[in-house]
Coordinates of C-alpha atoms and ligand atoms in Angstrom, one line a residue:
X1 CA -10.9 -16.6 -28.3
X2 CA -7.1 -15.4 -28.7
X3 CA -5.6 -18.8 -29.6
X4 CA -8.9 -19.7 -32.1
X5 CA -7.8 -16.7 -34.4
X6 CA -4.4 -17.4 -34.4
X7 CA -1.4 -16.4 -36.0
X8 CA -0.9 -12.7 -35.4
X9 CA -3.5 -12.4 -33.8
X10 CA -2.8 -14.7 -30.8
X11 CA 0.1 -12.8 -30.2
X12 CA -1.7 -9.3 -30.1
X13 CA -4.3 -11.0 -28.0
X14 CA -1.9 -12.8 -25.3
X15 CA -1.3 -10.5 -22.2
X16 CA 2.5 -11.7 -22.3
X17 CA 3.1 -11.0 -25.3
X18 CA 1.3 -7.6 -25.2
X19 CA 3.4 -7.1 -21.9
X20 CA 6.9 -7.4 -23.7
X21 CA 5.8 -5.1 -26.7
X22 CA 5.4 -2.4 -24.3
X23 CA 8.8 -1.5 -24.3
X24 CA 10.1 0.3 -21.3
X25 CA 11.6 2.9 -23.4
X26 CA 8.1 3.5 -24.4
X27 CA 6.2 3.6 -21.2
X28 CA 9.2 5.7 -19.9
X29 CA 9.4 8.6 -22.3
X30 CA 5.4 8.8 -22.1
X31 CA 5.1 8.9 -18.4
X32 CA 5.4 12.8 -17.7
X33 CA 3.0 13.4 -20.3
X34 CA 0.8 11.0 -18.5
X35 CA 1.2 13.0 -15.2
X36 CA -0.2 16.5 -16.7
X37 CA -2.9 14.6 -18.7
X38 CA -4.3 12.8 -15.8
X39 CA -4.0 9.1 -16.8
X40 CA -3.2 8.0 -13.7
X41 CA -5.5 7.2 -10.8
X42 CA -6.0 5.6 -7.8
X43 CA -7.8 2.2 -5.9
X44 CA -8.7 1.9 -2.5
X45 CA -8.0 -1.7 -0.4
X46 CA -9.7 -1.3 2.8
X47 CA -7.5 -2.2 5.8
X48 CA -9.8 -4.3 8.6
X49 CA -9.6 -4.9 12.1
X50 CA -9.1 -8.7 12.4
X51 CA -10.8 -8.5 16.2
X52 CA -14.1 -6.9 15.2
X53 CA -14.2 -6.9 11.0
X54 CA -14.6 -3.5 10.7
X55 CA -12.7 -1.1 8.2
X56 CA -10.1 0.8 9.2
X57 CA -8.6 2.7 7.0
X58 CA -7.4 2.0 3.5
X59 CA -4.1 1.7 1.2
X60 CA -3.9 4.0 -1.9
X61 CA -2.5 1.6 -4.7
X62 CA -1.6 4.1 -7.7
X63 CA -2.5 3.1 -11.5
X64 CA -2.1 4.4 -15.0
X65 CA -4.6 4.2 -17.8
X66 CA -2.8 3.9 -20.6
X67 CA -4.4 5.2 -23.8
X68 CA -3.0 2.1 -25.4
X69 CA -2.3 -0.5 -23.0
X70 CA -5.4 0.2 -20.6
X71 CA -5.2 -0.3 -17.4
X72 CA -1.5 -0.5 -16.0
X73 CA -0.4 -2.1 -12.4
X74 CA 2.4 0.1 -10.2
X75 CA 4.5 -2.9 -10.7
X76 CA 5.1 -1.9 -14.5
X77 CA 6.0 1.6 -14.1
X78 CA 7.0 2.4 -10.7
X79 CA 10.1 1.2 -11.3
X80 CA 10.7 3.8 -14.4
X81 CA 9.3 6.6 -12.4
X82 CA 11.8 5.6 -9.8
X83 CA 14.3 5.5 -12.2
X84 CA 13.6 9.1 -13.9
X85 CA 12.7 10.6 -11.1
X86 CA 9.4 11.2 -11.7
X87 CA 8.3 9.9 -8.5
X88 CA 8.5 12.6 -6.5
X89 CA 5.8 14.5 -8.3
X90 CA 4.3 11.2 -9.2
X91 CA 4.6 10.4 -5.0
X92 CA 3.5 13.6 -4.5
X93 CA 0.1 13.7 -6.3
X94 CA -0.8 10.7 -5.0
X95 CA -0.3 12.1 -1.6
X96 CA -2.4 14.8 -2.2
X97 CA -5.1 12.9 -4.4
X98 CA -5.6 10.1 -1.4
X99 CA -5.1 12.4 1.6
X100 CA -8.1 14.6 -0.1
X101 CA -10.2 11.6 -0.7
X102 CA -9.4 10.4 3.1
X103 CA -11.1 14.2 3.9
X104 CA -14.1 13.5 1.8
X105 CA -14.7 10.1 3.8
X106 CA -14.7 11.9 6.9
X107 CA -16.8 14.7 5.5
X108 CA -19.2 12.4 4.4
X109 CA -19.0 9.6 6.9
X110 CA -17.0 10.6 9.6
X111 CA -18.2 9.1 13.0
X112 CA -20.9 7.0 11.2
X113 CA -19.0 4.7 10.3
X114 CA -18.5 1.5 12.6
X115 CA -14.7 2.1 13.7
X116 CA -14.6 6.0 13.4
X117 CA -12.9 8.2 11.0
X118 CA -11.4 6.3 7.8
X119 CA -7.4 6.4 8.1
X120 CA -5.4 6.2 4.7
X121 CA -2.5 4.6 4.2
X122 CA 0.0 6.1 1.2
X123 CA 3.2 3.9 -0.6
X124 CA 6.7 6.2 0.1
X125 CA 9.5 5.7 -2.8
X126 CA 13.0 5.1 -1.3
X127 CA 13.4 8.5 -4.3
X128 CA 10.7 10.3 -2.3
X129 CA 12.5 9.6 1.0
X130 CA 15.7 11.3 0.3
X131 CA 13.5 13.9 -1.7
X132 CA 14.3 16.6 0.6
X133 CA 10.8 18.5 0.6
X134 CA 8.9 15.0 1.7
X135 CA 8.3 16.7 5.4
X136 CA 7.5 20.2 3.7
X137 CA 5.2 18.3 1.1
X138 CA 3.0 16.7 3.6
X139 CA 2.6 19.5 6.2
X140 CA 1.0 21.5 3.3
X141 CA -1.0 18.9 2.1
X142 CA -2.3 18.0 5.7
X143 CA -3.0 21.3 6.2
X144 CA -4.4 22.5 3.0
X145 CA -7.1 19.2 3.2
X146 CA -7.3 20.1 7.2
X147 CA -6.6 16.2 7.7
X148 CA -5.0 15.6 11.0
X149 CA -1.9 13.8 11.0
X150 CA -3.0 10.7 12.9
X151 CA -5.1 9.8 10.1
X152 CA -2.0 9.3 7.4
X153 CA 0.3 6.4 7.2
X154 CA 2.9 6.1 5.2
X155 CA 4.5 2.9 4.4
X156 CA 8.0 2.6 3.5
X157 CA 9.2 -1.1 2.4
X158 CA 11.8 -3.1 4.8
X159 CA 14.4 -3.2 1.8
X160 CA 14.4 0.7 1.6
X161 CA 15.6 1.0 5.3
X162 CA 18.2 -2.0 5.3
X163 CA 21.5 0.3 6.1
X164 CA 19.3 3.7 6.5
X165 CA 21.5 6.1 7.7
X166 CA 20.4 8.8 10.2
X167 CA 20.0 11.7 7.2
X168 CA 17.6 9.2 5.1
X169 CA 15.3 8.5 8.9
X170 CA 15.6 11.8 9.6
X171 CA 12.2 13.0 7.8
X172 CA 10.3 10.0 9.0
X173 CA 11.5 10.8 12.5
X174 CA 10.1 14.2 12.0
X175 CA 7.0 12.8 10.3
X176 CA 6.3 10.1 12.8
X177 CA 7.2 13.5 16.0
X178 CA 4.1 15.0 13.9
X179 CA 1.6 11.6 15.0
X180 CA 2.0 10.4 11.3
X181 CA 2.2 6.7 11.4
X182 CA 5.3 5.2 9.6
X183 CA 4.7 1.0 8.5
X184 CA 7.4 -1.0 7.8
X185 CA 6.0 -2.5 4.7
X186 CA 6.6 -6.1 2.9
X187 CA 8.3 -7.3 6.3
X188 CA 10.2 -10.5 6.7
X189 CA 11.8 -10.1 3.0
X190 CA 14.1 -7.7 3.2
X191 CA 16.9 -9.8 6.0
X192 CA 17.3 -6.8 8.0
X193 CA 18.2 -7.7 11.8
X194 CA 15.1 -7.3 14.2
X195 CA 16.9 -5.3 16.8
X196 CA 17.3 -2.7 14.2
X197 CA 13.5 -2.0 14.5
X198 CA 14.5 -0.2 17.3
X199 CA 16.3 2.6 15.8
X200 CA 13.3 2.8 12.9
X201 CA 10.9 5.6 13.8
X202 CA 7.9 3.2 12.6
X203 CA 4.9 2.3 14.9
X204 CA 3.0 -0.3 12.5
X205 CA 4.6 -4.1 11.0
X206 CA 3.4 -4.9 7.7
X207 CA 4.1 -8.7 7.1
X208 CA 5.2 -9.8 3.6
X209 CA 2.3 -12.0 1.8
X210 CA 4.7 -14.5 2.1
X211 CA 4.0 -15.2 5.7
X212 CA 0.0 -15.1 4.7
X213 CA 0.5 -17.6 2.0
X214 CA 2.1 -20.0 4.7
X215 CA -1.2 -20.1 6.5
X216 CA -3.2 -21.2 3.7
X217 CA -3.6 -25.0 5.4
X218 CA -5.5 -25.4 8.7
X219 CA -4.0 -26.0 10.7
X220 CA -0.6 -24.1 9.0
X221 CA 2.9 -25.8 9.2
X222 CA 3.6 -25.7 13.4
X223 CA 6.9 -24.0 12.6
X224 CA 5.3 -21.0 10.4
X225 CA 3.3 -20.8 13.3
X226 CA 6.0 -20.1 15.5
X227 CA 7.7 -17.7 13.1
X228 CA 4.9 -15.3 12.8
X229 CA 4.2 -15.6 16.6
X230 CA 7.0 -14.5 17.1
X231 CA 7.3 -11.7 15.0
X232 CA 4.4 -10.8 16.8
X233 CA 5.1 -11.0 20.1
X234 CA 8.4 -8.9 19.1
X235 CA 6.3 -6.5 17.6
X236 CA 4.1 -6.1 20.1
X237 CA 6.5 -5.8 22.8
X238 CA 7.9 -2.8 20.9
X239 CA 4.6 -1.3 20.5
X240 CA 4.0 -2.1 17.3
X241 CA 1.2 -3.0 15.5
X242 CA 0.7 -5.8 12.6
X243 CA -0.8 -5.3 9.8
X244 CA -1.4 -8.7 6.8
X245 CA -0.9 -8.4 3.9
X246 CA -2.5 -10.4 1.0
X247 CA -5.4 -12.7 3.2
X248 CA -7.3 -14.9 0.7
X249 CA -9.4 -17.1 2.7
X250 CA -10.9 -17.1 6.0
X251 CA -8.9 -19.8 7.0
X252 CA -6.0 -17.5 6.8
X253 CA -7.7 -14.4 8.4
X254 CA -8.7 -16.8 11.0
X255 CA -5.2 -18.3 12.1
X256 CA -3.6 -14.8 12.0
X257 CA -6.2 -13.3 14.0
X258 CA -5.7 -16.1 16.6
X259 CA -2.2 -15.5 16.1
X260 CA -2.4 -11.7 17.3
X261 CA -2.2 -9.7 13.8
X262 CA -4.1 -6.7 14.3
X263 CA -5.4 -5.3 11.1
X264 CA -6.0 -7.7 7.8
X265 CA -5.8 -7.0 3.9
X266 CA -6.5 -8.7 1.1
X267 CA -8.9 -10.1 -1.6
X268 CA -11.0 -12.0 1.2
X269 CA -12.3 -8.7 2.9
X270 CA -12.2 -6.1 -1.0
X271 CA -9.7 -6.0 -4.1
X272 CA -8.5 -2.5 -4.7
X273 CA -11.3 -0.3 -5.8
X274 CA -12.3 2.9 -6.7
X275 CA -13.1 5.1 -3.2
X276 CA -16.8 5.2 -3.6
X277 CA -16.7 1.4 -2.3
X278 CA -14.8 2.3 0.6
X279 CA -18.2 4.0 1.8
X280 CA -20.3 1.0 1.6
X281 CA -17.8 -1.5 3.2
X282 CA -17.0 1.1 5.7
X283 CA -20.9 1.8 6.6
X284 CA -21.5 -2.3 7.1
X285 CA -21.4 -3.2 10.3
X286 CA -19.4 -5.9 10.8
X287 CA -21.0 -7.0 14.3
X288 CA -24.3 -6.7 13.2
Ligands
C2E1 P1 2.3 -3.2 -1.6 O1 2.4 -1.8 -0.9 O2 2.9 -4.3 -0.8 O3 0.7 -3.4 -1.9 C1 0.1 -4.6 -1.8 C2 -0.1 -5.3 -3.1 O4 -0.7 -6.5 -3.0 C3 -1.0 -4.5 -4.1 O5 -0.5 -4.7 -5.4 C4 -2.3 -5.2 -3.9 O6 -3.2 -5.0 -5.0 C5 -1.9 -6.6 -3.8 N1 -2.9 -7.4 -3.0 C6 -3.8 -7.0 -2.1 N2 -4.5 -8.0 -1.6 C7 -4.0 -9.1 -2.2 C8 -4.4 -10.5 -2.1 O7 -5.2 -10.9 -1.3 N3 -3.6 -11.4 -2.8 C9 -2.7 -11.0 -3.7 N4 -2.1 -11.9 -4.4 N5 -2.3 -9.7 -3.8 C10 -3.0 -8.8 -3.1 P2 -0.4 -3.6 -6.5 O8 -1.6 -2.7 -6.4 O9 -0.1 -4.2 -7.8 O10 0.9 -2.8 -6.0 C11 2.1 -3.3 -6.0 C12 3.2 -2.5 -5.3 O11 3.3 -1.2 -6.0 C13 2.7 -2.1 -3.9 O12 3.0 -3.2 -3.0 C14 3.6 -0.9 -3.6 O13 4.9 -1.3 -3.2 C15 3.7 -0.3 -5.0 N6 2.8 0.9 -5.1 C16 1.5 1.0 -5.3 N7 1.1 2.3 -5.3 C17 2.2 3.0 -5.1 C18 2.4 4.4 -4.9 O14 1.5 5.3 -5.0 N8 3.7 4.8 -4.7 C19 4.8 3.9 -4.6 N9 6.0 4.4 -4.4 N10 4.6 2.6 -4.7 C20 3.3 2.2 -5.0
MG2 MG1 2.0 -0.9 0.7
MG3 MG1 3.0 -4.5 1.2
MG4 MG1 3.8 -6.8 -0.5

């Protein structure tokens, strides 16, 4: 349709194109504004047990609707928010805004559901980490929704641990002391040393999509085989659980359930979606 109009038009048309006149100066001087006016929101990706099928929990994946550009991916703006600092309120109403709709599942659904009482799992900015009312933050919130602690994860990505120092753990340490879960998220891309998992307060392995997209024959390449067993069997042997990120087939779900993975996400079980969604997945039962 784009390329049959042409000329100017093709270019307003093509989503590259219309990426690169956003400009980030743009997108960054209108981001506060987008805070107090509500344009952003939130999808749901249910998180599923890979031994049963049943749903879990779910990750809150923030996203802006842009008066202009429509519908904007964290990708784009995260980075800017990180950069201006707007994260931590950003961070912070998305904490609140997923740890509220984790409430209204269990309201609504709570034992009915095959597994139990929906978890919710929430992205942490390296910003928000060294943000020092993170702890503060969440108690309220937790308390304020009456959600118990057990039911929030936070995930904090590999990369923004590599070289932590005790002050920056600290708060996860007293988070995690709470029973608030802590994931390691996007691991296996970030180089850090594996026997530094030890002094990580974290209780739950996301593997990077990477490792996912290496099972995507049947049977996968022997020695990404061994690789992710053996992340396993590490992780396990710390006490950790795995979670997949990024499963696309069944072939892959398949292989890294055989493999040991615990929990599964991807666009094989949901895409993100809005929360009402959740419900429905949630109230299937996956044995039946
Ligand atoms: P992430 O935490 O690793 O989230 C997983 C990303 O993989 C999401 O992208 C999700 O939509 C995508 N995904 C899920 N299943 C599949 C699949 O089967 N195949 C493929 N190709 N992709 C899949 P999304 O929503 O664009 O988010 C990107 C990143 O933005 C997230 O990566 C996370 O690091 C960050 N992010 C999202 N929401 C927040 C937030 O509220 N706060 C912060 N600080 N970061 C956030
Ligand atoms: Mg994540
Ligand atoms: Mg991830
Ligand atoms: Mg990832």
């Amino acid at each position: 349709r784009a390329k049959s109009a042409g000329g100017n038009r093709f270019e307003l048309a093509d989503p590259e194109a219309d990426a690169r006149a956003i400009t980030r100066h743009g997108l960054t001087t209108a981001l506060p504004a987008a805070l107090d006016r509500n344009e952003f929101f939130i999808e749901y990706q249910p998180l599923v047990h890979l031994g049963d099928g049943s749903v879990r929990g779910a990750e809150a994946l923030v996203r802006w609707l842009h008066p202009q550009h429509g519908v904007l991916g964290p990708d784009r703006f995260i980075p800017l928010a990180e950069h201006t600092g707007l994260i931590v309120p950003l961070g912070r109403w998305v904490l609140e805004e997923s740890i509220r709709q984790a409430r209204e599942w269990r309201e609504r659904y709570g034992e009915d559901t095959v597994a139990g009482p929906l978890r919710i799992n929430v992205n942490l900015s390296p910003c928000q980490l060294s943000h020092p009312g993170l702890v503060q933050d969440t108690v309220d919130i937790l308390e304020r929704t009456g959600v118990a602690p057990e039911a929030l994860c936070l995930e904090v990505t590999e990369s923004a641990l590599i070289g932590a120092d005790d002050d920056l753990l600290k708060p996860l340490r007293r988070l995690a002391e709470m029973g608030v879960d802590i994931a390691l998220d996007d691991f296996g891309t970030g180089y850090s040393n594996l026997a530094n998992l030890r002094r990580l307060p974290v209780s739950i392995l996301k593997l990077d999509r990477s490792f996912t997209q290496s099972m995507q024959q049947f049977p996968a390449d022997p020695v990404d085989l061994k690789i992710v067993e053996g992340i396993v069997s590490l992780a396990h042997s710390l006490d950790l659980a795995v979670t997949v990120e990024g499963v696309e087939t069944g072939a892959q779900a398949e292989q890294l359930r055989i493999l040991g993975c615990d929990t599964a996400q991807g666009w094989y079980y949901a895409r993100p979606g809005p929360p009402e969604r959740l419900h429905d997945l949630a109230l299937v039962d996956a044995t039946g």
